[in-house]
Amino acid sequence: MSVQQATEVTTWVLDDPEDVREAAEALAAGRAVAHGFGNVYALTFRTDRETVERVNRIKGRPAGRTAGLVTVPERIPAAFDWTRLPEGVPWQQVRSLTDELLGLGPIGLRGPAADRVPGPLVATDGGARTVRVVVPGTRCPSHAFLGAALARTGGDFLAVTSANRAQEPAHWRADGLVDEFGAEPEVRILAPADEEAARRRHPFHRPTPVSVVSFHRTAGHTRSGLPVLVLERHGSLSADHIRAVAANHGFGLAAAPHAVAPLTPRAYGLA
């Protein structure tokens, strides 16, 4: 059941099936939906270029900026071209690694983009077509909304970005989200009924955008000969935790120079 905030902005409830249906219909009609995403909020929207550019402008960043890709867990493998992994990186081990990371909570995965990935979600790195898949993890109830939105758009993928204006940290509280985007006619808000409970589902994650692990290229090998994957963003899940999980699946992990320091959560003033 939707609720009214003090600013008279309607906030749909992520745990309410009717609200989820309305949010999915709003997305299919071209709106962006700011919704619970693990222990933070994300903006999810259609993948066509016009919508991606409009959301980029809403956020205050260049219209042509590449968006991330989000989908339900069973469709994640379809986003990647598994034939273009680096030499010596077995796809079975990458799949098992990503499955374990998804079980922990929200995560980002960059790999070779499948041909079916929409153009506004494809980036180029060293001549390689890549896609950054950003997902809330299997513990997050937002999969009901994502599934409903995919059913209404008729595709396998949606576009996603963090819920913030350019150069600002992502929101992890609904009241801050309402203050930021509540007056924006192109954005709808879908929040957990209990934000604290939503965050407790992900005890290893801080309230920041996701950490992003890349496997379209490697950073050499460990002393024992394991291929080293790249941490391209040090976000909600710590580098040490990801490194330990990666080792369980036969990989090392190295942080890119800009990803050595973790992201800082947004600070909110006293109510």
Tab-separated table of N, CA, C and O in Angstrom, residues 165-233:
chain	number	residue	atom	x	y	z
A	165	ARG	N	22.160	12.387	-7.400
A	165	ARG	CA	22.581	13.347	-8.406
A	165	ARG	C	24.075	13.162	-8.645
A	165	ARG	O	24.792	12.570	-7.826
A	166	ALA	N	24.559	13.665	-9.765
A	166	ALA	CA	25.969	13.506	-10.119
A	166	ALA	C	26.868	14.037	-9.014
A	166	ALA	O	26.598	15.085	-8.409
A	167	GLN	N	27.923	13.311	-8.735
A	167	GLN	CA	28.962	13.654	-7.771
A	167	GLN	C	28.520	13.536	-6.316
A	167	GLN	O	29.279	13.877	-5.410
A	168	GLU	N	27.299	13.065	-6.069
A	168	GLU	CA	26.817	12.891	-4.699
A	168	GLU	C	26.734	11.404	-4.375
A	168	GLU	O	26.490	10.581	-5.255
A	169	PRO	N	26.905	11.026	-3.091
A	169	PRO	CA	26.761	9.604	-2.726
A	169	PRO	C	25.328	9.121	-2.931
A	169	PRO	O	24.379	9.904	-2.898
A	170	ALA	N	25.178	7.824	-3.125
A	170	ALA	CA	23.861	7.234	-3.336
A	170	ALA	C	23.037	7.280	-2.054
A	170	ALA	O	23.562	7.243	-0.938
A	171	HIS	N	21.723	7.323	-2.221
A	171	HIS	CA	20.822	7.337	-1.068
A	171	HIS	C	20.622	5.939	-0.505
A	171	HIS	O	20.531	4.961	-1.244
A	172	TRP	N	20.512	5.869	0.821
A	172	TRP	CA	20.155	4.617	1.488
A	172	TRP	C	19.001	4.825	2.466
A	172	TRP	O	18.613	3.891	3.168
A	173	ARG	N	18.424	6.026	2.462
A	173	ARG	CA	17.239	6.318	3.261
A	173	ARG	C	16.155	6.909	2.376
A	173	ARG	O	16.424	7.761	1.519
A	174	ALA	N	14.906	6.472	2.597
A	174	ALA	CA	13.798	6.919	1.752
A	174	ALA	C	13.516	8.403	1.912
A	174	ALA	O	13.156	9.078	0.940
A	175	ASP	N	13.675	8.948	3.122
A	175	ASP	CA	13.378	10.369	3.296
A	175	ASP	C	14.332	11.235	2.476
A	175	ASP	O	13.923	12.226	1.862
A	176	GLY	N	15.600	10.842	2.425
A	176	GLY	CA	16.544	11.578	1.590
A	176	GLY	C	16.228	11.422	0.115
A	176	GLY	O	16.365	12.369	-0.672
A	177	LEU	N	15.804	10.253	-0.265
A	177	LEU	CA	15.427	9.993	-1.655
A	177	LEU	C	14.237	10.860	-2.062
A	177	LEU	O	14.217	11.431	-3.159
A	178	VAL	N	13.250	10.969	-1.179
A	178	VAL	CA	12.076	11.795	-1.458
A	178	VAL	C	12.480	13.258	-1.599
A	178	VAL	O	12.025	13.972	-2.505
A	179	ASP	N	13.360	13.735	-0.704
A	179	ASP	CA	13.814	15.127	-0.804
A	179	ASP	C	14.516	15.382	-2.131
A	179	ASP	O	14.377	16.459	-2.719
A	180	GLU	N	15.272	14.397	-2.610
A	180	GLU	CA	16.072	14.565	-3.823
A	180	GLU	C	15.246	14.433	-5.093
A	180	GLU	O	15.384	15.222	-6.033
A	181	PHE	N	14.367	13.418	-5.141
A	181	PHE	CA	13.684	13.085	-6.388
A	181	PHE	C	12.160	13.157	-6.313
A	181	PHE	O	11.490	12.920	-7.310
A	182	GLY	N	11.613	13.475	-5.143
A	182	GLY	CA	10.161	13.456	-4.983
A	182	GLY	C	9.419	14.403	-5.892
A	182	GLY	O	8.284	14.125	-6.302
A	183	ALA	N	10.035	15.529	-6.233
A	183	ALA	CA	9.383	16.510	-7.102
A	183	ALA	C	9.667	16.269	-8.575
A	183	ALA	O	9.184	17.024	-9.427
A	184	GLU	N	10.425	15.219	-8.880
A	184	GLU	CA	10.795	14.933	-10.270
A	184	GLU	C	9.685	14.125	-10.941
A	184	GLU	O	9.437	12.981	-10.554
A	185	PRO	N	9.008	14.674	-11.946
A	185	PRO	CA	7.866	13.958	-12.532
A	185	PRO	C	8.231	12.678	-13.267
A	185	PRO	O	7.363	11.828	-13.491
A	186	GLU	N	9.503	12.509	-13.642
A	186	GLU	CA	9.918	11.318	-14.367
A	186	GLU	C	10.392	10.192	-13.460
A	186	GLU	O	10.858	9.161	-13.939
A	187	VAL	N	10.291	10.380	-12.120
A	187	VAL	CA	10.782	9.388	-11.175
A	187	VAL	C	9.654	8.965	-10.241
A	187	VAL	O	8.888	9.794	-9.751
A	188	ARG	N	9.544	7.668	-9.995
A	188	ARG	CA	8.644	7.120	-8.998
A	188	ARG	C	9.479	6.416	-7.930
A	188	ARG	O	10.581	5.948	-8.210
A	189	ILE	N	8.947	6.323	-6.714
A	189	ILE	CA	9.717	5.792	-5.591
A	189	ILE	C	9.039	4.545	-5.033
A	189	ILE	O	7.835	4.549	-4.762
A	190	LEU	N	9.838	3.490	-4.849
A	190	LEU	CA	9.369	2.192	-4.364
A	190	LEU	C	10.306	1.770	-3.231
A	190	LEU	O	11.419	1.308	-3.481
A	191	ALA	N	9.868	1.948	-1.989
A	191	ALA	CA	10.750	1.766	-0.837
A	191	ALA	C	10.343	0.553	-0.004
A	191	ALA	O	9.161	0.206	0.061
A	192	PRO	N	11.304	-0.099	0.656
A	192	PRO	CA	10.939	-1.192	1.563
A	192	PRO	C	10.041	-0.685	2.683
A	192	PRO	O	10.167	0.459	3.125
A	193	ALA	N	9.167	-1.552	3.160
A	193	ALA	CA	8.320	-1.175	4.290
A	193	ALA	C	9.162	-0.935	5.539
A	193	ALA	O	8.828	-0.088	6.369
A	194	ASP	N	10.267	-1.654	5.672
A	194	ASP	CA	11.150	-1.534	6.828
A	194	ASP	C	12.590	-1.467	6.320
A	194	ASP	O	13.184	-2.495	5.971
A	195	GLU	N	13.127	-0.261	6.248
A	195	GLU	CA	14.484	-0.090	5.710
A	195	GLU	C	15.531	-0.793	6.573
A	195	GLU	O	16.496	-1.367	6.050
A	196	GLU	N	15.379	-0.732	7.891
A	196	GLU	CA	16.349	-1.384	8.768
A	196	GLU	C	16.376	-2.889	8.510
A	196	GLU	O	17.440	-3.501	8.452
A	197	ALA	N	15.199	-3.475	8.362
A	197	ALA	CA	15.152	-4.908	8.069
A	197	ALA	C	15.793	-5.219	6.728
A	197	ALA	O	16.479	-6.242	6.575
A	198	ALA	N	15.594	-4.352	5.739
A	198	ALA	CA	16.202	-4.553	4.425
A	198	ALA	C	17.719	-4.543	4.519
A	198	ALA	O	18.403	-5.357	3.879
A	199	ARG	N	18.256	-3.650	5.327
A	199	ARG	CA	19.706	-3.590	5.467
A	199	ARG	C	20.247	-4.783	6.262
A	199	ARG	O	21.359	-5.251	6.008
A	200	ARG	N	19.454	-5.274	7.216
A	200	ARG	CA	19.918	-6.428	7.997
A	200	ARG	C	20.020	-7.694	7.154
A	200	ARG	O	20.737	-8.635	7.537
A	201	ARG	N	19.341	-7.734	6.013
A	201	ARG	CA	19.490	-8.894	5.124
A	201	ARG	C	20.893	-8.990	4.539
A	201	ARG	O	21.277	-10.028	4.005
A	202	HIS	N	21.641	-7.889	4.613
A	202	HIS	CA	22.959	-7.836	3.961
A	202	HIS	C	24.010	-7.360	4.976
A	202	HIS	O	24.540	-6.253	4.870
A	203	PRO	N	24.315	-8.194	5.958
A	203	PRO	CA	25.183	-7.759	7.059
A	203	PRO	C	26.630	-7.471	6.659
A	203	PRO	O	27.350	-6.801	7.410
A	204	PHE	N	27.062	-7.958	5.508
A	204	PHE	CA	28.445	-7.733	5.086
A	204	PHE	C	28.611	-6.492	4.218
A	204	PHE	O	29.730	-6.160	3.816
A	205	HIS	N	27.511	-5.820	3.913
A	205	HIS	CA	27.532	-4.713	2.958
A	205	HIS	C	27.304	-3.372	3.646
A	205	HIS	O	26.437	-3.246	4.510
A	206	ARG	N	28.079	-2.379	3.210
A	206	ARG	CA	27.874	-1.010	3.669
A	206	ARG	C	26.857	-0.321	2.753
A	206	ARG	O	26.659	-0.753	1.614
A	207	PRO	N	26.209	0.759	3.212
A	207	PRO	CA	25.192	1.427	2.387
A	207	PRO	C	25.805	2.359	1.340
A	207	PRO	O	25.707	3.584	1.417
A	208	THR	N	26.451	1.766	0.353
A	208	THR	CA	27.017	2.490	-0.783
A	208	THR	C	26.658	1.731	-2.064
A	208	THR	O	26.168	0.598	-1.993
A	209	PRO	N	26.915	2.320	-3.228
A	209	PRO	CA	26.776	1.526	-4.458
A	209	PRO	C	27.645	0.271	-4.409
A	209	PRO	O	28.570	0.156	-3.607
A	210	VAL	N	27.333	-0.669	-5.294
A	210	VAL	CA	27.962	-1.988	-5.254
A	210	VAL	C	29.448	-1.945	-5.565
A	210	VAL	O	29.937	-1.056	-6.260
A	211	SER	N	30.162	-2.925	-5.037
A	211	SER	CA	31.509	-3.216	-5.527
A	211	SER	C	31.378	-3.869	-6.900
A	211	SER	O	30.415	-4.591	-7.165
A	212	VAL	N	32.352	-3.610	-7.772
A	212	VAL	CA	32.299	-4.131	-9.139
A	212	VAL	C	33.554	-4.955	-9.423
A	212	VAL	O	34.678	-4.456	-9.296
A	213	VAL	N	33.340	-6.213	-9.795
A	213	VAL	CA	34.425	-7.128	-10.150
A	213	VAL	C	34.423	-7.318	-11.661
A	213	VAL	O	33.381	-7.628	-12.252
A	214	SER	N	35.584	-7.139	-12.281
A	214	SER	CA	35.708	-7.298	-13.735
A	214	SER	C	36.376	-8.620	-14.077
A	214	SER	O	37.353	-9.021	-13.438
A	215	PHE	N	35.837	-9.282	-15.118
A	215	PHE	CA	36.472	-10.513	-15.590
A	215	PHE	C	36.628	-10.525	-17.106
A	215	PHE	O	36.883	-11.578	-17.687
A	216	HIS	N	36.498	-9.368	-17.758
A	216	HIS	CA	36.771	-9.309	-19.196
A	216	HIS	C	38.263	-9.156	-19.469
A	216	HIS	O	38.718	-9.291	-20.599
A	217	ARG	N	39.024	-8.876	-18.438
A	217	ARG	CA	40.479	-8.807	-18.505
A	217	ARG	C	41.012	-9.240	-17.151
A	217	ARG	O	40.275	-9.298	-16.159
A	218	THR	N	42.289	-9.557	-17.079
A	218	THR	CA	42.889	-9.967	-15.815
A	218	THR	C	44.071	-9.059	-15.498
A	218	THR	O	44.551	-8.296	-16.352
A	219	ALA	N	44.529	-9.157	-14.253
A	219	ALA	CA	45.703	-8.390	-13.807
A	219	ALA	C	46.858	-9.350	-13.529
A	219	ALA	O	47.509	-9.290	-12.490
A	220	GLY	N	47.085	-10.263	-14.465
A	220	GLY	CA	48.176	-11.215	-14.313
A	220	GLY	C	47.770	-12.433	-13.515
A	220	GLY	O	46.613	-12.847	-13.539
A	221	HIS	N	48.724	-12.998	-12.766
A	221	HIS	CA	48.499	-14.222	-12.012
A	221	HIS	C	49.095	-14.087	-10.617
A	221	HIS	O	50.023	-13.318	-10.387
A	222	THR	N	48.525	-14.843	-9.692
A	222	THR	CA	49.096	-14.905	-8.352
A	222	THR	C	50.384	-15.726	-8.392
A	222	THR	O	50.724	-16.337	-9.399
A	223	ARG	N	51.102	-15.756	-7.273
A	223	ARG	CA	52.335	-16.532	-7.205
A	223	ARG	C	52.076	-18.007	-7.446
A	223	ARG	O	52.954	-18.733	-7.923
A	224	SER	N	50.873	-18.440	-7.112
A	224	SER	CA	50.533	-19.856	-7.324
A	224	SER	C	49.920	-20.103	-8.701
A	224	SER	O	49.504	-21.230	-8.997
A	225	GLY	N	49.862	-19.051	-9.526
A	225	GLY	CA	49.405	-19.223	-10.896
A	225	GLY	C	47.938	-18.986	-11.146
A	225	GLY	O	47.449	-19.224	-12.262
A	226	LEU	N	47.179	-18.507	-10.139
A	226	LEU	CA	45.760	-18.248	-10.347
A	226	LEU	C	45.550	-16.942	-11.110
A	226	LEU	O	46.255	-15.956	-10.863
A	227	PRO	N	44.612	-16.902	-12.054
A	227	PRO	CA	44.320	-15.644	-12.733
A	227	PRO	C	43.763	-14.621	-11.744
A	227	PRO	O	42.994	-14.967	-10.841
A	228	VAL	N	44.165	-13.369	-11.912
A	228	VAL	CA	43.776	-12.294	-10.996
A	228	VAL	C	42.698	-11.434	-11.646
A	228	VAL	O	42.937	-10.794	-12.684
A	229	LEU	N	41.513	-11.423	-11.065
A	229	LEU	CA	40.436	-10.554	-11.525
A	229	LEU	C	40.636	-9.145	-10.965
A	229	LEU	O	41.436	-8.930	-10.046
A	230	VAL	N	39.894	-8.187	-11.514
A	230	VAL	CA	40.099	-6.782	-11.162
A	230	VAL	C	38.893	-6.245	-10.394
A	230	VAL	O	37.745	-6.388	-10.831
A	231	LEU	N	39.155	-5.637	-9.247
A	231	LEU	CA	38.124	-4.894	-8.516
A	231	LEU	C	38.129	-3.476	-9.067
A	231	LEU	O	39.027	-2.691	-8.770
A	232	GLU	N	37.135	-3.162	-9.886
A	232	GLU	CA	37.150	-1.846	-10.526
A	232	GLU	C	36.427	-0.780	-9.714
A	232	GLU	O	36.594	0.411	-9.969
A	233	ARG	N	35.617	-1.197	-8.741
A	233	ARG	CA	35.035	-0.241	-7.794
A	233	ARG	C	34.933	-0.905	-6.435
A	233	ARG	O	34.430	-2.013	-6.306
